[in-house]
mmCIF file of C-alpha atoms in Angstrom:
data_model
loop_
_atom_site.group_PDB
_atom_site.id
_atom_site.type_symbol
_atom_site.label_atom_id
_atom_site.label_comp_id
_atom_site.label_asym_id
_atom_site.label_seq_id
_atom_site.Cartn_x
_atom_site.Cartn_y
_atom_site.Cartn_z
ATOM 1 C CA GLN A 1 18.044 -57.086 27.289
ATOM 2 C CA VAL A 2 15.032 -57.885 29.404
ATOM 3 C CA GLN A 3 11.747 -58.309 27.550
ATOM 4 C CA LEU A 4 8.284 -58.921 29.049
ATOM 5 C CA VAL A 5 5.703 -60.125 26.551
ATOM 6 C CA GLU A 6 2.067 -60.040 27.687
ATOM 7 C CA SER A 7 -0.915 -61.727 26.091
ATOM 8 C CA GLY A 8 -4.519 -62.624 26.938
ATOM 9 C CA GLY A 9 -6.288 -59.364 27.216
ATOM 10 C CA GLY A 10 -9.479 -58.588 25.409
ATOM 11 C CA LEU A 11 -13.198 -57.824 25.672
ATOM 12 C CA VAL A 12 -15.437 -59.863 27.892
ATOM 13 C CA GLN A 13 -18.894 -59.469 29.435
ATOM 14 C CA THR A 14 -19.555 -58.974 33.111
ATOM 15 C CA GLY A 15 -19.020 -62.271 34.925
ATOM 16 C CA GLY A 16 -16.729 -63.627 32.289
ATOM 17 C CA SER A 17 -13.096 -64.754 32.596
ATOM 18 C CA LEU A 18 -9.776 -63.997 31.070
ATOM 19 C CA ARG A 19 -6.291 -65.348 31.608
ATOM 20 C CA LEU A 20 -3.275 -63.023 31.237
ATOM 21 C CA SER A 21 0.172 -64.340 30.561
ATOM 22 C CA CYS A 22 3.537 -62.705 30.788
ATOM 23 C CA ALA A 23 6.732 -64.311 29.557
ATOM 24 C CA ALA A 24 10.049 -62.724 30.640
ATOM 25 C CA SER A 25 13.361 -63.200 28.854
ATOM 26 C CA GLY A 26 16.846 -61.827 29.365
ATOM 27 C CA ILE A 27 16.495 -61.824 33.110
ATOM 28 C CA ILE A 28 19.783 -61.262 34.990
ATOM 29 C CA GLY A 29 19.883 -61.636 38.684
ATOM 30 C CA ARG A 30 17.460 -63.211 41.094
ATOM 31 C CA LEU A 31 13.739 -62.904 40.969
ATOM 32 C CA ASN A 32 12.185 -61.004 43.828
ATOM 33 C CA THR A 33 8.550 -60.660 42.687
ATOM 34 C CA MET A 34 6.390 -61.159 39.560
ATOM 35 C CA GLY A 35 3.160 -59.348 39.434
ATOM 36 C CA TRP A 36 0.397 -57.489 37.640
ATOM 37 C CA TYR A 37 -0.574 -53.851 37.890
ATOM 38 C CA ARG A 38 -3.392 -52.050 36.124
ATOM 39 C CA GLN A 39 -4.187 -48.523 35.155
ATOM 40 C CA ALA A 40 -7.705 -47.293 34.330
ATOM 41 C CA PRO A 41 -8.322 -44.057 32.445
ATOM 42 C CA GLY A 42 -7.770 -41.107 34.755
ATOM 43 C CA LYS A 43 -6.537 -43.270 37.601
ATOM 44 C CA GLN A 44 -3.085 -44.102 39.034
ATOM 45 C CA ARG A 45 -1.517 -47.387 38.300
ATOM 46 C CA GLU A 46 -2.283 -49.895 41.080
ATOM 47 C CA LEU A 47 -0.985 -53.271 42.171
ATOM 48 C CA VAL A 48 -3.422 -55.999 41.348
ATOM 49 C CA ALA A 49 -1.478 -59.094 42.454
ATOM 50 C CA ARG A 50 2.023 -60.313 42.990
ATOM 51 C CA ILE A 51 3.866 -63.464 43.815
ATOM 52 C CA PHE A 52 7.104 -63.555 45.724
ATOM 53 C CA SER A 53 10.117 -65.733 45.192
ATOM 54 C CA GLY A 54 9.045 -68.000 48.055
ATOM 55 C CA GLY A 55 5.605 -68.428 46.560
ATOM 56 C CA SER A 56 3.518 -66.187 48.779
ATOM 57 C CA THR A 57 1.019 -63.904 47.116
ATOM 58 C CA ASN A 58 -0.914 -60.794 47.768
ATOM 59 C CA TYR A 59 -3.854 -59.151 46.093
ATOM 60 C CA VAL A 60 -5.573 -55.810 46.107
ATOM 61 C CA ASP A 61 -8.846 -56.209 48.100
ATOM 62 C CA SER A 62 -11.054 -55.490 45.091
ATOM 63 C CA VAL A 63 -9.888 -58.692 43.287
ATOM 64 C CA SER A 64 -9.353 -61.034 46.184
ATOM 65 C CA GLY A 65 -11.295 -64.227 45.669
ATOM 66 C CA ARG A 66 -11.849 -63.551 42.001
ATOM 67 C CA PHE A 67 -8.245 -63.287 40.615
ATOM 68 C CA THR A 68 -5.407 -65.862 40.994
ATOM 69 C CA ILE A 69 -1.845 -65.238 40.236
ATOM 70 C CA SER A 70 0.525 -68.115 39.476
ATOM 71 C CA ARG A 71 3.922 -68.661 37.868
ATOM 72 C CA ASP A 72 6.158 -70.990 36.008
ATOM 73 C CA SER A 73 9.452 -70.040 37.577
ATOM 74 C CA ALA A 74 11.545 -72.242 35.241
ATOM 75 C CA ASN A 75 10.281 -70.266 32.252
ATOM 76 C CA TYR A 76 9.943 -66.812 33.911
ATOM 77 C CA THR A 77 6.304 -66.709 33.122
ATOM 78 C CA VAL A 78 3.533 -65.324 35.337
ATOM 79 C CA TYR A 79 -0.228 -65.742 34.874
ATOM 80 C CA LEU A 80 -3.303 -63.902 36.085
ATOM 81 C CA GLN A 81 -6.530 -65.867 36.011
ATOM 82 C CA MET A 82 -9.355 -63.363 36.239
ATOM 83 C CA ASN A 83 -12.830 -64.723 37.078
ATOM 84 C CA SER A 84 -16.165 -62.988 37.733
ATOM 85 C CA LEU A 85 -15.003 -59.900 35.907
ATOM 86 C CA LYS A 86 -16.680 -56.615 36.545
ATOM 87 C CA PRO A 87 -16.790 -53.338 34.546
ATOM 88 C CA GLU A 88 -14.544 -51.734 37.202
ATOM 89 C CA ASP A 89 -11.822 -54.208 36.281
ATOM 90 C CA THR A 90 -11.467 -52.472 32.940
ATOM 91 C CA ALA A 91 -8.007 -51.166 32.577
ATOM 92 C CA VAL A 92 -4.613 -51.676 30.898
ATOM 93 C CA TYR A 93 -2.869 -54.502 32.784
ATOM 94 C CA TYR A 94 0.924 -54.375 33.078
ATOM 95 C CA CYS A 95 3.177 -57.214 33.933
ATOM 96 C CA ASN A 96 5.980 -56.395 36.431
ATOM 97 C CA VAL A 97 9.176 -58.359 37.297
ATOM 98 C CA GLU A 98 11.418 -57.253 40.106
ATOM 99 C CA THR A 99 14.942 -58.602 40.339
ATOM 100 C CA PHE A 100 17.984 -58.141 42.550
ATOM 101 C CA PRO A 101 20.761 -57.155 43.119
ATOM 102 C CA PRO A 102 20.281 -54.323 42.671
ATOM 103 C CA LEU A 103 16.565 -54.019 43.088
ATOM 104 C CA THR A 104 15.302 -53.415 39.508
ATOM 105 C CA ASP A 105 11.776 -53.206 38.018
ATOM 106 C CA TYR A 106 10.857 -54.365 34.521
ATOM 107 C CA TRP A 107 7.550 -53.644 32.871
ATOM 108 C CA GLY A 108 5.576 -55.147 30.003
ATOM 109 C CA GLN A 109 3.967 -53.062 27.355
ATOM 110 C CA GLY A 110 0.474 -53.512 28.776
ATOM 111 C CA THR A 111 -2.593 -55.379 27.583
ATOM 112 C CA GLN A 112 -6.072 -53.917 27.500
ATOM 113 C CA VAL A 113 -8.848 -55.640 29.468
ATOM 114 C CA THR A 114 -12.384 -54.352 28.880
ATOM 115 C CA VAL A 115 -15.402 -55.735 30.702
ATOM 116 C CA SER A 116 -18.758 -54.705 29.297
ATOM 117 C CA SER A 117 -21.834 -54.329 31.441
#
């Protein structure tokens, strides 16, 4: 059974930093991507950042230059370093792992990030 355990969320002031971690276990198949999504109240879930099996990354424009995604492939762990946080970054952050074959998505339980102004 695949499990994704997230940690590192919390309350921080504007301009502060947080580091999210997500440890995956029970993975069967090959990793395609590991990533982070977020969902703010009343909004749709959006991709924040992801890292592909080859190491390339992409970010949503609003976090580019402030957030950094990284991974420890051997331990199926993905991190999101968030710097210069803004109130608009407030959301529940979800870890996502995509494996294949077949293409399958797994989700963490979510961790709350709150940035106070």
